[in-house]
């Protein structure tokens, strides 16, 4: 069993990493948000700036992850044998299934889902004047395809048991706390959809965001197994092969 698709894997990482670097840079440094849009003085100059949006946090996460992948391609390892995996590979193999994939799938689905229902709840028409369409797709569409393709081109060693699900639960809880913290101190909800909900509906909506991420972790593992088979079996075969040489 192969651990990765060789040149295709490296080419994918070499392309997707600079794309994300450009995306994050353009969004954070080049894109100009007009004063007055969405309470500019509060949301951008005082509380959090871009760092309160899950879309931006996910783009940064994906940028860091694919940078790690590219670095591992040249300086790390690509093996299924536990004691021969480099630190870079181990970190890469933990990040993808636990946070990169679920958020990479969750953000596009929730964004385009709400967009289809009523775009004013997530991406008001007024944003079109200063938020380019191509950037919108790099931020809200690319994470989905990049995460799925990464599973297909690279064989990752998944964490076992609860450690596969624990990181996304913690990440989700921390982000929900961050949203509530901002709302408590400013009276402003980061996403317009929360403005139209009462307290009970808002709490239920927030709680409902966690199970889909757990489902995406599970489905990601199933996709990985469908593409690569069981890592445990591959490790044993590789280990026996190495001993016989």
Coordinates of C-alpha atoms in Angstrom, one line a residue:
X1 CA 0.0 0.0 0.0
X2 CA 1.3 3.5 -0.9
X3 CA 1.6 6.1 1.7
X4 CA 1.0 8.9 -0.8
X5 CA 0.7 9.6 -4.5
X6 CA 4.3 10.9 -4.8
X7 CA 4.7 13.8 -7.3
X8 CA 1.0 14.5 -7.3
X9 CA 1.0 15.0 -3.6
X10 CA 4.0 17.3 -3.7
X11 CA 2.6 19.3 -6.6
X12 CA -0.8 19.7 -4.9
X13 CA 0.9 21.0 -1.7
X14 CA 3.3 23.3 -3.7
X15 CA 0.3 24.9 -5.4
X16 CA -2.3 25.1 -2.7
X17 CA 0.0 26.6 0.0
X18 CA 0.9 29.8 -1.9
X19 CA -2.7 30.1 -3.0
X20 CA -3.7 30.2 0.7
X21 CA -0.8 32.6 1.6
X22 CA -2.1 35.0 -1.1
X23 CA -5.7 34.5 0.1
X24 CA -5.0 35.3 3.7
X25 CA -2.7 38.2 2.8
X26 CA -5.2 39.8 0.4
X27 CA -8.1 39.4 2.9
X28 CA -6.2 40.7 5.8
X29 CA -3.9 43.4 4.3
X30 CA -5.3 44.4 0.9
X31 CA -9.1 44.3 1.1
X32 CA -10.4 47.6 2.4
X33 CA -13.6 47.5 4.5
X34 CA -15.5 50.9 4.2
X35 CA -16.0 52.7 7.5
X36 CA -19.5 52.2 8.8
X37 CA -19.9 48.7 7.4
X38 CA -21.1 46.4 10.1
X39 CA -20.1 48.7 12.9
X40 CA -16.6 49.2 11.6
X41 CA -15.1 51.0 14.6
X42 CA -16.3 48.2 17.0
X43 CA -15.8 45.1 14.9
X44 CA -12.5 45.8 13.3
X45 CA -10.7 48.4 15.3
X46 CA -11.7 47.3 18.8
X47 CA -12.7 43.7 19.0
X48 CA -11.0 40.9 17.1
X49 CA -10.7 42.4 13.6
X50 CA -10.7 39.6 11.0
X51 CA -9.9 37.1 13.7
X52 CA -13.4 36.8 14.9
X53 CA -14.7 35.3 11.7
X54 CA -14.6 31.5 11.4
X55 CA -14.0 31.9 7.6
X56 CA -10.7 33.7 8.2
X57 CA -9.6 31.5 11.0
X58 CA -10.3 28.4 8.8
X59 CA -8.3 30.0 6.0
X60 CA -5.4 30.6 8.3
X61 CA -5.6 27.1 9.6
X62 CA -5.6 25.7 6.1
X63 CA -2.7 27.9 5.2
X64 CA -0.6 26.7 8.1
X65 CA -1.6 23.1 7.5
X66 CA -0.7 23.1 3.8
X67 CA 2.5 24.9 4.6
X68 CA 3.2 22.1 7.1
X69 CA 2.4 19.5 4.4
X70 CA 4.8 21.2 1.9
X71 CA 7.5 21.4 4.6
X72 CA 7.1 17.7 5.4
X73 CA 7.3 16.8 1.7
X74 CA 10.9 18.1 1.7
X75 CA 12.1 17.8 5.3
X76 CA 9.9 15.2 7.0
X77 CA 8.8 11.6 6.3
X78 CA 6.1 9.7 4.5
X79 CA 5.7 6.3 6.3
X80 CA 3.1 4.3 8.1
X81 CA 5.5 2.9 10.6
X82 CA 4.9 4.8 13.9
X83 CA 8.5 5.1 15.2
X84 CA 9.8 6.2 11.8
X85 CA 7.3 9.1 11.3
X86 CA 8.9 12.6 11.7
X87 CA 7.4 15.2 14.0
X88 CA 6.2 17.1 10.9
X89 CA 4.3 14.1 9.6
X90 CA 2.8 13.3 13.0
X91 CA 1.5 16.9 13.4
X92 CA 0.2 16.8 9.8
X93 CA -1.6 13.5 10.4
X94 CA -3.3 14.8 13.6
X95 CA -4.4 18.2 12.2
X96 CA -6.1 17.0 9.0
X97 CA -8.8 14.7 10.4
X98 CA -9.4 16.5 13.8
X99 CA -9.8 20.1 12.7
X100 CA -8.7 20.9 9.2
X101 CA -11.1 18.6 7.4
X102 CA -14.2 19.2 9.6
X103 CA -13.8 23.0 9.5
X104 CA -12.9 22.9 5.8
X105 CA -16.2 21.1 5.1
X106 CA -18.3 22.9 7.7
X107 CA -17.5 26.5 6.7
X108 CA -18.4 26.1 3.0
X109 CA -21.6 24.1 3.8
X110 CA -22.9 26.5 6.4
X111 CA -22.0 29.6 4.4
X112 CA -23.5 28.5 1.1
X113 CA -26.5 27.0 2.9
X114 CA -27.3 30.2 4.6
X115 CA -26.5 32.1 1.5
X116 CA -29.0 30.1 -0.4
X117 CA -31.7 30.7 2.2
X118 CA -31.1 34.4 2.7
X119 CA -27.7 35.8 1.9
X120 CA -28.4 38.9 4.1
X121 CA -28.0 36.5 7.1
X122 CA -24.4 35.7 6.2
X123 CA -23.1 37.8 3.3
X124 CA -25.1 41.0 2.7
X125 CA -25.4 42.4 -0.9
X126 CA -23.5 45.5 0.3
X127 CA -20.3 43.4 0.6
X128 CA -20.2 42.7 -3.1
X129 CA -18.8 46.2 -3.7
X130 CA -15.6 45.5 -1.8
X131 CA -15.4 41.7 -1.4
X132 CA -14.4 40.3 -4.8
X133 CA -16.3 37.2 -6.0
X134 CA -13.0 35.2 -6.6
X135 CA -12.0 35.9 -3.0
X136 CA -15.3 34.8 -1.7
X137 CA -14.7 31.4 -3.4
X138 CA -11.2 31.1 -2.1
X139 CA -12.5 31.7 1.4
X140 CA -15.7 29.8 1.3
X141 CA -15.3 27.1 -1.4
X142 CA -11.6 26.2 -1.6
X143 CA -11.4 24.8 1.9
X144 CA -13.9 22.1 1.0
X145 CA -12.1 20.8 -2.1
X146 CA -8.6 21.3 -0.6
X147 CA -9.5 19.1 2.4
X148 CA -11.1 16.4 0.3
X149 CA -8.3 16.3 -2.2
X150 CA -5.7 16.1 0.6
X151 CA -7.4 12.9 1.8
X152 CA -7.2 11.4 -1.7
X153 CA -3.5 12.3 -2.4
X154 CA -2.0 11.5 1.0
X155 CA -2.4 8.6 3.3
X156 CA -2.6 10.0 6.9
X157 CA -2.2 8.0 10.1
X158 CA -5.4 8.9 12.1
X159 CA -5.5 9.4 15.8
X160 CA -7.3 6.7 17.8
X161 CA -10.4 6.7 19.9
X162 CA -11.6 9.9 21.5
X163 CA -8.5 11.9 20.4
X164 CA -10.0 11.9 16.9
X165 CA -13.0 13.9 18.0
X166 CA -11.8 15.8 21.1
X167 CA -9.9 18.6 19.2
X168 CA -12.9 19.7 17.1
X169 CA -15.2 19.8 20.2
X170 CA -12.7 22.0 22.0
X171 CA -12.2 24.2 18.9
X172 CA -16.0 24.6 18.5
X173 CA -16.5 25.4 22.2
X174 CA -13.7 28.0 22.1
X175 CA -15.1 29.7 19.0
X176 CA -18.7 29.8 20.5
X177 CA -17.2 31.4 23.7
X178 CA -15.4 33.9 21.5
X179 CA -18.6 34.9 19.7
X180 CA -20.4 35.3 23.0
X181 CA -17.6 37.3 24.5
X182 CA -17.7 39.8 21.7
X183 CA -21.5 40.0 21.9
X184 CA -21.4 40.6 25.7
X185 CA -18.8 43.3 25.6
X186 CA -20.0 45.2 22.5
X187 CA -23.7 44.3 22.0
X188 CA -22.8 43.2 18.5
X189 CA -23.2 39.7 17.1
X190 CA -20.5 38.8 14.5
X191 CA -23.0 37.1 12.3
X192 CA -26.4 38.8 11.4
X193 CA -28.2 35.5 11.8
X194 CA -27.8 35.7 15.6
X195 CA -29.4 39.2 15.6
X196 CA -32.8 37.7 14.4
X197 CA -32.8 34.9 17.0
X198 CA -34.0 35.1 20.6
X199 CA -31.8 33.7 23.4
X200 CA -33.2 30.2 23.4
X201 CA -33.1 29.9 19.6
X202 CA -29.6 31.3 19.6
X203 CA -28.4 28.8 22.1
X204 CA -29.9 25.9 20.2
X205 CA -28.4 27.1 17.0
X206 CA -24.9 27.3 18.6
X207 CA -25.3 23.9 20.1
X208 CA -26.4 22.5 16.7
X209 CA -23.1 23.6 15.1
X210 CA -21.1 21.0 17.0
X211 CA -22.7 17.6 15.8
X212 CA -22.1 18.4 12.1
X213 CA -18.4 18.8 12.8
X214 CA -18.3 15.5 14.6
X215 CA -20.1 13.9 11.6
X216 CA -17.5 15.4 9.2
X217 CA -14.7 13.9 11.3
X218 CA -16.4 10.5 11.0
X219 CA -17.2 10.8 7.3
X220 CA -13.6 12.0 6.6
X221 CA -12.3 8.9 8.3
X222 CA -14.6 6.7 6.2
X223 CA -13.5 8.4 3.0
X224 CA -9.9 7.9 4.0
X225 CA -10.5 4.2 4.6
X226 CA -12.3 3.9 1.3
X227 CA -9.3 5.4 -0.5
X228 CA -6.4 3.9 1.4
X229 CA -7.7 1.0 3.4
X230 CA -6.7 0.3 7.0
X231 CA -3.5 2.0 8.2
X232 CA -3.0 -0.7 10.8
X233 CA -2.8 -3.4 8.2
X234 CA -0.5 -1.4 6.1
X235 CA 1.8 -0.7 9.0
X236 CA 2.1 -4.4 9.7
X237 CA 2.9 -5.3 6.1
X238 CA 5.4 -2.5 5.8
X239 CA 7.0 -3.6 9.1
X240 CA 7.3 -7.2 8.0
X241 CA 8.8 -6.2 4.7
X242 CA 11.4 -4.0 6.4
X243 CA 12.4 -6.9 8.7
X244 CA 12.8 -9.3 5.9
X245 CA 15.2 -6.9 4.1

